[in-house]
Tab-separated table of C-alpha atoms in Angstrom:
chain	number	residue	atom	x	y	z
A	223	MET	CA	34.695	-15.435	33.964
A	224	ARG	CA	33.506	-19.025	34.251
A	225	GLU	CA	30.009	-17.822	35.154
A	226	ILE	CA	29.935	-15.518	32.124
A	227	ARG	CA	31.033	-18.343	29.829
A	228	ARG	CA	28.318	-20.565	31.298
A	229	ARG	CA	25.584	-18.013	30.675
A	230	LEU	CA	26.865	-16.771	27.311
A	231	PRO	CA	25.092	-19.336	25.054
A	232	GLY	CA	21.704	-18.574	26.624
A	233	LEU	CA	22.275	-14.827	26.396
A	234	ILE	CA	23.186	-15.145	22.720
A	235	CYS	CA	19.979	-17.098	22.020
A	236	VAL	CA	17.835	-14.531	23.849
A	237	SER	CA	19.564	-11.671	22.019
A	238	VAL	CA	19.047	-13.278	18.616
A	239	LEU	CA	15.365	-13.900	19.376
A	240	GLY	CA	14.915	-10.313	20.621
A	241	CYS	CA	16.525	-8.844	17.502
A	242	ILE	CA	14.268	-10.936	15.241
A	243	LEU	CA	11.112	-9.849	17.094
A	244	VAL	CA	12.088	-6.171	16.984
A	245	ALA	CA	12.983	-6.343	13.286
A	246	GLY	CA	9.726	-8.136	12.484
A	247	LEU	CA	7.322	-6.021	14.526
A	248	ALA	CA	8.777	-2.508	14.836
A	249	PRO	CA	7.228	0.020	14.958
A	250	PHE	CA	4.890	-1.466	17.551
A	251	GLN	CA	2.080	1.050	17.084
A	252	ARG	CA	0.326	2.843	14.254
A	253	PRO	CA	2.316	5.944	13.168
A	254	ARG	CA	0.751	9.378	13.057
A	255	ASN	CA	-1.093	10.031	9.815
A	256	ALA	CA	1.210	11.978	7.471
A	257	VAL	CA	-1.428	14.341	6.043
A	258	THR	CA	-0.961	18.080	6.625
A	259	TRP	CA	-2.712	21.189	5.354
A	260	LEU	CA	-0.722	23.587	3.180
A	261	GLY	CA	-1.677	26.516	5.395
A	262	ASN	CA	-1.900	29.633	3.223
A	263	GLU	CA	-3.327	27.890	0.163
A	264	ASN	CA	-5.838	25.162	-0.610
A	265	GLY	CA	-4.647	21.596	-0.529
A	266	VAL	CA	-3.039	18.907	1.600
A	267	ARG	CA	0.394	17.321	1.615
A	268	LEU	CA	0.610	13.526	1.814
A	269	GLY	CA	3.743	11.730	2.950
A	270	ASN	CA	4.817	8.253	4.013
A	271	TYR	CA	2.012	6.622	6.047
A	272	GLY	CA	-0.551	9.200	4.957
A	273	THR	CA	-4.171	8.425	4.107
A	274	ILE	CA	-7.613	10.018	3.749
A	275	TRP	CA	-10.935	8.105	3.781
A	276	SER	CA	-14.429	8.949	2.664
A	277	SER	CA	-16.949	9.015	5.511
A	278	GLY	CA	-19.398	6.912	3.481
A	279	THR	CA	-19.627	4.760	0.366
A	280	PHE	CA	-20.361	5.965	-3.144
A	281	GLU	CA	-23.133	4.220	-5.065
A	282	VAL	CA	-23.714	3.650	-8.776
A	283	VAL	CA	-26.827	5.308	-10.177
A	284	ALA	CA	-29.353	2.465	-10.529
A	285	ALA	CA	-31.091	4.129	-13.471
A	286	GLN	CA	-28.007	3.905	-15.669
A	287	ASP	CA	-27.905	0.785	-17.891
A	288	GLU	CA	-24.222	1.402	-18.652
A	289	PRO	CA	-22.888	3.446	-15.723
A	290	SER	CA	-20.544	6.299	-16.581
A	291	CYS	CA	-18.016	7.960	-14.322
A	292	SER	CA	-15.421	10.728	-14.410
A	293	LEU	CA	-12.663	11.696	-12.002
A	294	GLU	CA	-10.839	15.023	-11.859
A	295	ILE	CA	-7.596	15.106	-9.882
A	296	TRP	CA	-5.482	18.220	-9.381
A	297	LEU	CA	-2.157	17.117	-7.932
A	298	GLN	CA	1.560	17.749	-7.632
A	299	PRO	CA	3.832	14.696	-7.133
A	300	SER	CA	6.860	15.224	-4.922
A	301	GLN	CA	8.809	12.290	-6.342
A	302	THR	CA	8.934	10.142	-9.474
A	303	SER	CA	10.480	6.936	-8.190
A	304	GLY	CA	8.827	3.585	-7.594
A	305	SER	CA	5.149	2.721	-7.696
A	306	HIS	CA	2.517	4.318	-5.428
A	307	THR	CA	-1.265	4.312	-5.059
A	308	LEU	CA	-2.924	7.715	-5.347
A	309	LEU	CA	-6.518	6.682	-4.687
A	310	SER	CA	-8.809	3.641	-4.688
A	311	PHE	CA	-12.469	2.698	-4.504
A	312	TYR	CA	-12.715	-0.030	-1.872
A	313	THR	CA	-15.383	-2.642	-1.182
A	314	PRO	CA	-14.980	-5.602	1.236
A	315	GLU	CA	-15.763	-7.997	-1.621
A	316	ASN	CA	-13.246	-6.391	-3.981
A	317	PRO	CA	-10.695	-4.291	-2.046
A	318	LEU	CA	-8.831	-3.176	-5.198
A	319	GLN	CA	-11.899	-2.560	-7.355
A	320	LEU	CA	-10.620	0.619	-9.010
A	321	SER	CA	-7.385	2.456	-8.302
A	322	VAL	CA	-5.178	5.212	-9.689
A	323	HIS	CA	-1.404	4.764	-9.437
A	324	GLN	CA	1.804	6.620	-10.117
A	325	TYR	CA	4.608	4.494	-11.583
A	326	HIS	CA	7.606	6.810	-11.903
A	327	ALA	CA	6.136	9.514	-14.221
A	328	THR	CA	3.371	7.269	-15.593
A	329	LEU	CA	-0.276	7.592	-14.581
A	330	ILE	CA	-2.004	4.195	-14.359
A	331	LEU	CA	-5.690	3.371	-13.940
A	332	ARG	CA	-6.224	-0.193	-12.719
A	333	ARG	CA	-9.476	-2.134	-12.528
A	334	VAL	CA	-9.897	-5.512	-10.794
A	335	THR	CA	-12.921	-7.732	-11.380
A	336	GLN	CA	-13.784	-10.520	-8.929
A	337	SER	CA	-17.007	-11.873	-10.429
A	338	GLY	CA	-16.297	-15.126	-12.206
A	339	GLN	CA	-12.577	-15.086	-13.006
A	340	HIS	CA	-10.181	-12.729	-11.231
A	341	ARG	CA	-8.929	-10.265	-13.833
A	342	THR	CA	-6.839	-7.089	-13.712
A	343	GLU	CA	-7.017	-4.429	-16.407
A	344	SER	CA	-4.551	-1.536	-16.545
A	345	ILE	CA	-4.359	1.505	-18.798
A	346	GLY	CA	-2.179	4.563	-18.520
A	347	VAL	CA	-0.310	7.505	-19.968
A	348	GLU	CA	3.447	7.993	-19.742
A	349	ASP	CA	5.371	11.104	-18.689
A	350	VAL	CA	2.404	12.783	-16.988
A	351	LEU	CA	3.383	12.956	-13.318
A	352	ARG	CA	6.583	14.960	-13.162
A	353	GLU	CA	8.275	15.801	-9.897
A	354	SER	CA	7.079	19.062	-8.290
A	355	LYS	CA	4.905	19.920	-11.319
A	356	LEU	CA	1.205	20.700	-10.925
A	357	VAL	CA	-0.966	18.646	-13.259
A	358	PHE	CA	-4.706	18.393	-13.767
A	359	VAL	CA	-5.837	14.902	-14.769
A	360	THR	CA	-9.321	13.928	-15.972
A	361	LEU	CA	-10.319	10.272	-16.235
A	362	THR	CA	-13.666	9.807	-17.940
A	363	SER	CA	-15.451	6.608	-18.944
A	364	GLY	CA	-18.671	6.011	-20.888
A	365	VAL	CA	-20.368	3.302	-22.903
A	366	GLN	CA	-17.732	3.043	-25.609
A	367	LYS	CA	-14.386	4.070	-24.153
A	368	THR	CA	-12.256	5.482	-21.359
A	369	SER	CA	-10.306	8.688	-22.023
A	370	ILE	CA	-7.472	10.304	-20.094
A	371	TYR	CA	-7.011	14.073	-20.341
A	372	VAL	CA	-3.982	15.994	-19.075
A	373	ASN	CA	-4.383	19.727	-18.410
A	374	GLY	CA	-7.619	19.781	-20.388
A	375	ARG	CA	-6.222	18.077	-23.496
A	376	LEU	CA	-6.839	14.486	-24.589
A	377	ALA	CA	-3.780	12.334	-23.897
A	378	GLU	CA	-5.146	8.946	-24.953
A	379	SER	CA	-8.382	6.967	-25.390
A	380	PHE	CA	-8.956	3.272	-24.726
A	381	PRO	CA	-11.944	1.972	-26.753
A	382	ARG	CA	-12.339	-1.397	-24.994
A	383	SER	CA	-11.993	-0.077	-21.462
A	384	ARG	CA	-14.839	1.052	-19.183
A	385	PHE	CA	-14.804	1.719	-15.445
A	386	GLY	CA	-18.123	3.521	-14.900
A	387	LYS	CA	-19.658	0.923	-12.591
A	388	ASP	CA	-16.487	0.707	-10.505
A	389	CYS	CA	-16.664	4.256	-9.087
A	390	ALA	CA	-18.433	2.818	-6.063
A	391	GLY	CA	-17.491	1.948	-2.514
A	392	GLN	CA	-15.370	3.765	0.045
A	393	LEU	CA	-12.797	6.176	-1.333
A	394	VAL	CA	-9.235	5.790	-0.023
A	395	ILE	CA	-6.675	8.478	-0.861
A	396	GLY	CA	-2.898	8.402	-0.390
A	397	THR	CA	-2.246	4.671	-0.175
A	398	SER	CA	-3.631	1.259	-1.008
A	399	PRO	CA	-6.515	0.018	1.176
A	400	ILE	CA	-4.701	-3.304	1.704
A	401	GLY	CA	-1.120	-2.194	2.422
A	402	ASN	CA	1.232	0.727	2.776
A	403	ASP	CA	1.818	2.049	-0.741
A	404	SER	CA	2.069	5.711	0.176
A	405	TRP	CA	1.888	8.371	-2.518
A	406	HIS	CA	3.934	11.518	-1.819
A	407	GLY	CA	2.821	14.921	-3.006
A	408	LEU	CA	0.213	17.677	-2.892
A	409	LEU	CA	-3.487	17.167	-3.573
A	410	ARG	CA	-5.319	20.398	-4.435
A	411	GLY	CA	-8.641	19.235	-5.845
A	412	LEU	CA	-10.727	16.135	-6.477
A	413	ALA	CA	-14.116	15.622	-8.117
A	414	ILE	CA	-16.327	12.639	-8.971
A	415	TYR	CA	-19.069	12.727	-11.608
A	416	GLN	CA	-21.565	10.056	-12.667
A	417	ARG	CA	-21.357	11.086	-16.283
A	418	GLU	CA	-18.827	10.867	-19.108
A	419	LEU	CA	-17.471	14.380	-19.608
A	420	THR	CA	-17.188	15.812	-23.097
A	421	PRO	CA	-13.899	17.336	-24.332
A	422	ALA	CA	-15.416	20.821	-24.070
A	423	VAL	CA	-16.467	20.297	-20.448
A	424	VAL	CA	-13.076	18.794	-19.561
A	425	LEU	CA	-11.307	21.878	-20.950
A	426	GLN	CA	-13.718	24.251	-19.220
A	427	HIS	CA	-13.299	22.537	-15.854
A	428	PHE	CA	-9.511	22.612	-16.207
A	429	GLY	CA	-9.677	26.365	-16.735
A	430	THR	CA	-12.003	27.108	-13.833
A	431	TRP	CA	-10.283	24.704	-11.413
A	432	THR	CA	-6.833	26.159	-12.055
A	433	THR	CA	-8.032	29.778	-12.195
A	434	HIS	CA	-10.684	29.959	-9.482
A	435	GLY	CA	-9.898	26.834	-7.426
A	436	ARG	CA	-13.199	25.121	-8.254
A	437	PRO	CA	-15.038	23.807	-11.333
A	438	GLU	CA	-17.796	25.816	-12.963
A	439	LEU	CA	-20.660	23.322	-13.242
A	440	SER	CA	-23.281	23.386	-15.989
A	441	GLY	CA	-25.596	20.994	-14.150
A	442	ASN	CA	-25.279	18.163	-16.663
A	443	GLU	CA	-22.183	16.570	-15.121
A	444	HIS	CA	-24.114	14.753	-12.344
A	445	ALA	CA	-21.481	15.679	-9.768
A	446	THR	CA	-21.523	13.509	-6.637
A	447	ALA	CA	-18.416	14.872	-4.930
A	448	ILE	CA	-16.250	17.979	-5.236
A	449	TYR	CA	-13.456	18.446	-2.724
A	450	LEU	CA	-11.808	21.870	-2.826
A	451	PHE	CA	-9.450	21.291	0.133
A	452	ASN	CA	-10.074	24.846	1.274
A	453	GLU	CA	-10.668	24.147	4.981
A	454	ARG	CA	-6.914	24.567	5.736
A	455	SER	CA	-7.316	22.955	9.193
A	456	GLY	CA	-9.134	20.147	10.975
A	457	ASN	CA	-9.781	16.495	10.147
A	458	ILE	CA	-12.751	16.927	7.784
A	459	ILE	CA	-12.624	17.757	4.059
A	460	HIS	CA	-16.115	18.849	3.100
A	461	ASN	CA	-17.962	17.856	-0.036
A	462	ALA	CA	-19.099	20.960	-1.921
A	463	ILE	CA	-22.078	18.944	-3.204
A	464	ARG	CA	-24.767	18.825	-0.506
A	465	PRO	CA	-25.898	16.431	0.779
A	466	GLY	CA	-22.760	14.499	0.029
A	467	ILE	CA	-19.991	12.329	1.399
A	468	ASP	CA	-17.176	14.138	3.228
A	469	LEU	CA	-13.572	13.003	3.576
A	470	SER	CA	-11.917	12.229	6.914
A	471	ILE	CA	-8.245	12.519	7.925
A	472	PRO	CA	-7.577	9.880	10.646
A	473	ASN	CA	-5.205	10.813	13.463
A	474	ARG	CA	-3.283	7.555	13.032
A	475	PHE	CA	-2.363	5.698	9.873
A	476	SER	CA	-4.377	2.525	9.348
A	477	LEU	CA	-5.699	0.310	6.558
A	478	LEU	CA	-9.257	-0.597	5.667
A	479	HIS	CA	-8.352	-4.155	4.703
A	480	GLN	CA	-5.382	-5.623	6.575
A	481	LYS	CA	-3.917	-8.690	4.880
A	482	PHE	CA	-3.653	-11.943	6.853
A	483	LEU	CA	-1.167	-14.579	5.697
A	484	GLU	CA	-1.454	-13.656	2.035
A	485	PRO	CA	-0.574	-16.642	-0.208
A	486	PHE	CA	2.992	-16.572	-1.490
A	487	TRP	CA	1.927	-16.714	-5.152
A	488	ARG	CA	0.063	-13.423	-4.711
A	489	GLU	CA	3.036	-11.808	-2.966
A	490	TYR	CA	5.390	-12.518	-5.843
A	491	LYS	CA	6.582	-9.395	-7.652
A	492	LEU	CA	9.068	-8.836	-10.419
A	493	GLY	CA	12.116	-6.819	-9.467
A	494	TRP	CA	15.174	-6.774	-7.254
A	495	ALA	CA	13.232	-5.517	-4.227
A	496	TYR	CA	11.329	-8.804	-3.991
A	497	TRP	CA	14.483	-10.924	-4.170
A	498	THR	CA	16.272	-8.645	-1.726
A	499	ASP	CA	13.449	-9.162	0.784
A	500	LEU	CA	13.743	-12.927	0.322
A	501	ALA	CA	17.471	-12.819	1.019
A	502	ILE	CA	16.985	-10.665	4.133
A	503	ASN	CA	14.293	-12.961	5.516
A	504	ILE	CA	16.437	-16.044	4.952
A	505	GLY	CA	19.582	-14.442	6.367
A	506	GLY	CA	17.774	-13.017	9.385
A	507	PHE	CA	16.824	-16.471	10.696
A	508	ILE	CA	20.162	-18.213	10.071
A	509	PRO	CA	21.561	-17.030	13.460
A	510	LEU	CA	18.449	-18.376	15.210
A	511	GLY	CA	18.918	-21.815	13.659
A	512	PHE	CA	22.636	-21.820	14.370
A	513	PHE	CA	22.679	-20.693	18.012
A	514	PHE	CA	19.530	-22.446	19.218
A	515	CYS	CA	20.660	-25.716	17.670
A	516	ALA	CA	24.050	-25.257	19.324
A	517	TYR	CA	22.377	-24.523	22.687
A	518	TRP	CA	20.102	-27.568	22.549
A	519	SER	CA	22.864	-29.821	21.236
A	520	SER	CA	25.780	-29.020	23.543
A	521	VAL	CA	24.725	-26.704	26.392
A	522	ARG	CA	21.258	-28.056	27.294
A	523	PRO	CA	21.066	-31.251	25.242
A	524	ILE	CA	17.604	-32.383	24.113
A	525	LYS	CA	16.383	-35.051	21.730
A	526	CYS	CA	15.929	-34.022	18.091
A	527	ALA	CA	17.650	-30.661	18.646
A	528	ALA	CA	17.797	-29.900	14.920
A	529	LEU	CA	14.112	-30.657	14.297
A	530	THR	CA	13.073	-28.701	17.401
A	531	THR	CA	15.074	-25.687	16.241
A	532	VAL	CA	13.482	-25.688	12.785
A	533	ALA	CA	10.032	-26.000	14.403
A	534	LEU	CA	10.899	-23.050	16.666
A	535	GLY	CA	11.818	-20.960	13.626
A	536	LEU	CA	8.476	-21.764	12.015
A	537	ILE	CA	6.537	-20.944	15.205
A	538	ILE	CA	8.348	-17.625	15.705
A	539	SER	CA	7.797	-16.679	12.068
A	540	LEU	CA	4.091	-17.594	12.272
A	541	THR	CA	3.730	-15.532	15.460
A	542	ILE	CA	5.334	-12.514	13.788
A	543	GLU	CA	3.125	-12.825	10.683
A	544	ILE	CA	-0.035	-13.058	12.794
A	545	LEU	CA	0.949	-9.967	14.797
A	546	GLN	CA	1.897	-8.120	11.598
A	547	SER	CA	-1.702	-8.481	10.404
A	548	PHE	CA	-2.594	-5.919	13.104
A	549	LEU	CA	0.154	-3.446	12.104
A	550	PRO	CA	-0.617	-1.218	9.077
A	551	THR	CA	3.076	-0.599	8.478
A	552	ARG	CA	3.780	-4.320	7.985
A	553	SER	CA	2.391	-7.036	5.710
A	554	SER	CA	1.357	-10.541	6.730
A	555	GLY	CA	2.189	-13.251	4.197
A	556	THR	CA	3.198	-16.873	3.761
A	557	THR	CA	6.357	-16.043	1.807
A	558	ASP	CA	8.063	-15.017	5.045
A	559	LEU	CA	7.004	-18.293	6.683
A	560	ILE	CA	8.835	-20.199	3.958
A	561	THR	CA	11.954	-18.016	3.877
A	562	ASN	CA	12.265	-17.731	7.673
A	563	THR	CA	11.947	-21.493	8.128
A	564	LEU	CA	14.479	-22.030	5.343
A	565	GLY	CA	16.870	-19.627	7.062
A	566	THR	CA	16.477	-21.543	10.340
A	567	PHE	CA	17.210	-24.810	8.534
A	568	ILE	CA	20.340	-23.345	6.937
A	569	GLY	CA	21.516	-22.201	10.385
A	570	VAL	CA	21.024	-25.730	11.729
A	571	LYS	CA	23.038	-27.201	8.861
A	572	LEU	CA	25.813	-24.652	9.429
A	573	TYR	CA	26.055	-25.727	13.060
A	574	ALA	CA	26.421	-29.304	11.910
A	575	SER	CA	29.647	-28.414	10.065
A	576	LYS	CA	32.944	-29.332	11.684
A	577	THR	CA	34.344	-25.788	11.455
A	578	ALA	CA	31.391	-24.319	13.354
A	579	ARG	CA	31.699	-26.889	16.146
A	580	VAL	CA	35.405	-26.127	16.575
A	581	LEU	CA	34.780	-22.367	16.798
A	582	LEU	CA	31.929	-22.792	19.274
A	583	ALA	CA	34.026	-25.076	21.449
A	584	LYS	CA	36.544	-22.240	21.876
A	585	VAL	CA	33.833	-19.726	22.788
A	586	TYR	CA	31.749	-21.935	25.081
């Protein structure tokens, strides 16, 4: 019994450290990519940790003074909660250049500009993406405006918005290129055109897509990619426009642009989820501060036990954040450095209280 009591403080410290490392780094490998074929019909199902990449990068037509672009997306959401990224055009210089999101039942098109001043522009249409309902969405942008069509009919136009030149880079489907933001649902068709589509063409394409499983092209759309998702097996989704850029389904989930110690001001988000994460990260390191300070103060006394414990909390947190930058299921940021160190400090201060010392004296 005496031997157990002598070893108990060290075992508690090791256990606390082990729990923190597991909580911060699990799972320790990239999960399998959650993209599956529907089997007896065209399309793929995307789930948590599911992504599809283009095998090459799309380019803007150099001859166009004011580039135009249109996207056709035939999809069926499986849930209408939270915010998720359906697809993005990624470039190393501007990872979130152009992206399409689902926020509950709202469809959002977001454009980020990096030249000069960082600016984000968002437009959208409410009550479009209903759970388990097939919907055909057309996003088309020209010189004067961007229009959003739902099932062949105009939902809304945005006169001061244009995204034609942003339909360039590597296409990422199913999540954000910089973090896990998985969209859940079925994807049955996708097309990219380097031309603003007229209302008549939008309606015609809606009819032929939903009736025959592919658009009937007139030749004036300047199609660069049409994905019919009719392979029903394998890791390649072929582009019906030849030569063209195919899509690839990786075996393991990964990100094109893994964040590394993202500044805390960029990590800030409105909502209870953000503040809940802060509380968890603070609370998770309080035991480390408490038990390590107790160990270095009474069991194996060292100088500046409190300061050493806080420094240990910072080092452990930094180590976790660095390792998280290699894990696509986790995010690396400086907010956790602050909250984890604060939690360690609170644990040290708790140990300094008279009540804590009395309780520890009975245990040790």
